[in-house]
């Protein structure tokens, strides 16, 4: 982001938040944040949920991410 080049920390990140603008901002931040920091943020803000895809293709959820029905 500082260079204008795409983030290379992880293949994907998603967020659920009260507004679309917040979800967009958080998902962008989650692309760059360490998983421990994402977990801490979601613990402090229960209305924010995160999901990241790791390089190996596994997915990690943070917060109260809803289970698929």
C-alpha positions as protocol buffer text, in pm:
chain_id: "A"
residue {
  index: 1
  type: UNK
  ca { x: 0 y: 0 z: 0 }
}
residue {
  index: 2
  type: UNK
  ca { x: 274 y: 255 z: 69 }
}
residue {
  index: 3
  type: UNK
  ca { x: 436 y: 170 z: -263 }
}
residue {
  index: 4
  type: UNK
  ca { x: 113 y: 144 z: -460 }
}
residue {
  index: 5
  type: UNK
  ca { x: 183 y: -225 z: -520 }
}
residue {
  index: 6
  type: UNK
  ca { x: -58 y: -499 z: -406 }
}
residue {
  index: 7
  type: UNK
  ca { x: -24 y: -637 z: -53 }
}
residue {
  index: 8
  type: UNK
  ca { x: 162 y: -967 z: -40 }
}
residue {
  index: 9
  type: UNK
  ca { x: 112 y: -1068 z: 323 }
}
residue {
  index: 10
  type: UNK
  ca { x: -172 y: -1316 z: 254 }
}
residue {
  index: 11
  type: UNK
  ca { x: -394 y: -1429 z: -35 }
}
residue {
  index: 12
  type: UNK
  ca { x: -718 y: -1291 z: 112 }
}
residue {
  index: 13
  type: UNK
  ca { x: -889 y: -1127 z: 407 }
}
residue {
  index: 14
  type: UNK
  ca { x: -1253 y: -1052 z: 484 }
}
residue {
  index: 15
  type: UNK
  ca { x: -1439 y: -861 z: 752 }
}
residue {
  index: 16
  type: UNK
  ca { x: -1793 y: -831 z: 879 }
}
residue {
  index: 17
  type: UNK
  ca { x: -1877 y: -497 z: 1039 }
}
residue {
  index: 18
  type: UNK
  ca { x: -2181 y: -277 z: 1107 }
}
residue {
  index: 19
  type: UNK
  ca { x: -2130 y: -79 z: 785 }
}
residue {
  index: 20
  type: UNK
  ca { x: -1991 y: -158 z: 441 }
}
residue {
  index: 21
  type: UNK
  ca { x: -1732 y: 118 z: 476 }
}
residue {
  index: 22
  type: UNK
  ca { x: -1603 y: -32 z: 802 }
}
residue {
  index: 23
  type: UNK
  ca { x: -1594 y: -383 z: 654 }
}
residue {
  index: 24
  type: UNK
  ca { x: -1396 y: -251 z: 357 }
}
residue {
  index: 25
  type: UNK
  ca { x: -1148 y: -71 z: 581 }
}
residue {
  index: 26
  type: UNK
  ca { x: -1102 y: -365 z: 817 }
}
residue {
  index: 27
  type: UNK
  ca { x: -1062 y: -620 z: 538 }
}
residue {
  index: 28
  type: UNK
  ca { x: -790 y: -402 z: 387 }
}
residue {
  index: 29
  type: UNK
  ca { x: -617 y: -370 z: 724 }
}
residue {
  index: 30
  type: UNK
  ca { x: -644 y: -745 z: 784 }
}
residue {
  index: 31
  type: UNK
  ca { x: -443 y: -805 z: 466 }
}
residue {
  index: 32
  type: UNK
  ca { x: -144 y: -646 z: 642 }
}
residue {
  index: 33
  type: UNK
  ca { x: -197 y: -713 z: 1013 }
}
residue {
  index: 34
  type: UNK
  ca { x: -49 y: -1001 z: 1211 }
}
residue {
  index: 35
  type: UNK
  ca { x: -307 y: -1264 z: 1310 }
}
residue {
  index: 36
  type: UNK
  ca { x: -249 y: -1193 z: 1680 }
}
residue {
  index: 37
  type: UNK
  ca { x: -339 y: -827 z: 1622 }
}
residue {
  index: 38
  type: UNK
  ca { x: -652 y: -921 z: 1425 }
}
residue {
  index: 39
  type: UNK
  ca { x: -758 y: -1150 z: 1710 }
}
residue {
  index: 40
  type: UNK
  ca { x: -699 y: -874 z: 1967 }
}
residue {
  index: 41
  type: UNK
  ca { x: -895 y: -619 z: 1764 }
}
residue {
  index: 42
  type: UNK
  ca { x: -1191 y: -856 z: 1718 }
}
residue {
  index: 43
  type: UNK
  ca { x: -1184 y: -936 z: 2091 }
}
residue {
  index: 44
  type: UNK
  ca { x: -1195 y: -563 z: 2178 }
}
residue {
  index: 45
  type: UNK
  ca { x: -1465 y: -489 z: 1919 }
}
residue {
  index: 46
  type: UNK
  ca { x: -1718 y: -777 z: 1917 }
}
residue {
  index: 47
  type: UNK
  ca { x: -1910 y: -616 z: 1631 }
}
residue {
  index: 48
  type: UNK
  ca { x: -1606 y: -676 z: 1404 }
}
residue {
  index: 49
  type: UNK
  ca { x: -1534 y: -1024 z: 1271 }
}
residue {
  index: 50
  type: UNK
  ca { x: -1242 y: -1123 z: 1052 }
}
residue {
  index: 51
  type: UNK
  ca { x: -1131 y: -1407 z: 833 }
}
residue {
  index: 52
  type: UNK
  ca { x: -793 y: -1453 z: 666 }
}
residue {
  index: 53
  type: UNK
  ca { x: -664 y: -1705 z: 416 }
}
residue {
  index: 54
  type: UNK
  ca { x: -314 y: -1828 z: 479 }
}
residue {
  index: 55
  type: UNK
  ca { x: -59 y: -1904 z: 209 }
}
residue {
  index: 56
  type: UNK
  ca { x: -130 y: -2276 z: 246 }
}
residue {
  index: 57
  type: UNK
  ca { x: -500 y: -2218 z: 169 }
}
residue {
  index: 58
  type: UNK
  ca { x: -625 y: -2269 z: 525 }
}
residue {
  index: 59
  type: UNK
  ca { x: -868 y: -2015 z: 667 }
}
residue {
  index: 60
  type: UNK
  ca { x: -865 y: -1863 z: 1016 }
}
residue {
  index: 61
  type: UNK
  ca { x: -1169 y: -1689 z: 1167 }
}
residue {
  index: 62
  type: UNK
  ca { x: -1156 y: -1417 z: 1431 }
}
residue {
  index: 63
  type: UNK
  ca { x: -1435 y: -1291 z: 1652 }
}
residue {
  index: 64
  type: UNK
  ca { x: -1785 y: -1436 z: 1633 }
}
residue {
  index: 65
  type: UNK
  ca { x: -1777 y: -1524 z: 1263 }
}
residue {
  index: 66
  type: UNK
  ca { x: -2109 y: -1695 z: 1181 }
}
residue {
  index: 67
  type: UNK
  ca { x: -2100 y: -2067 z: 1108 }
}
residue {
  index: 68
  type: UNK
  ca { x: -2229 y: -2172 z: 765 }
}
residue {
  index: 69
  type: UNK
  ca { x: -2585 y: -2301 z: 771 }
}
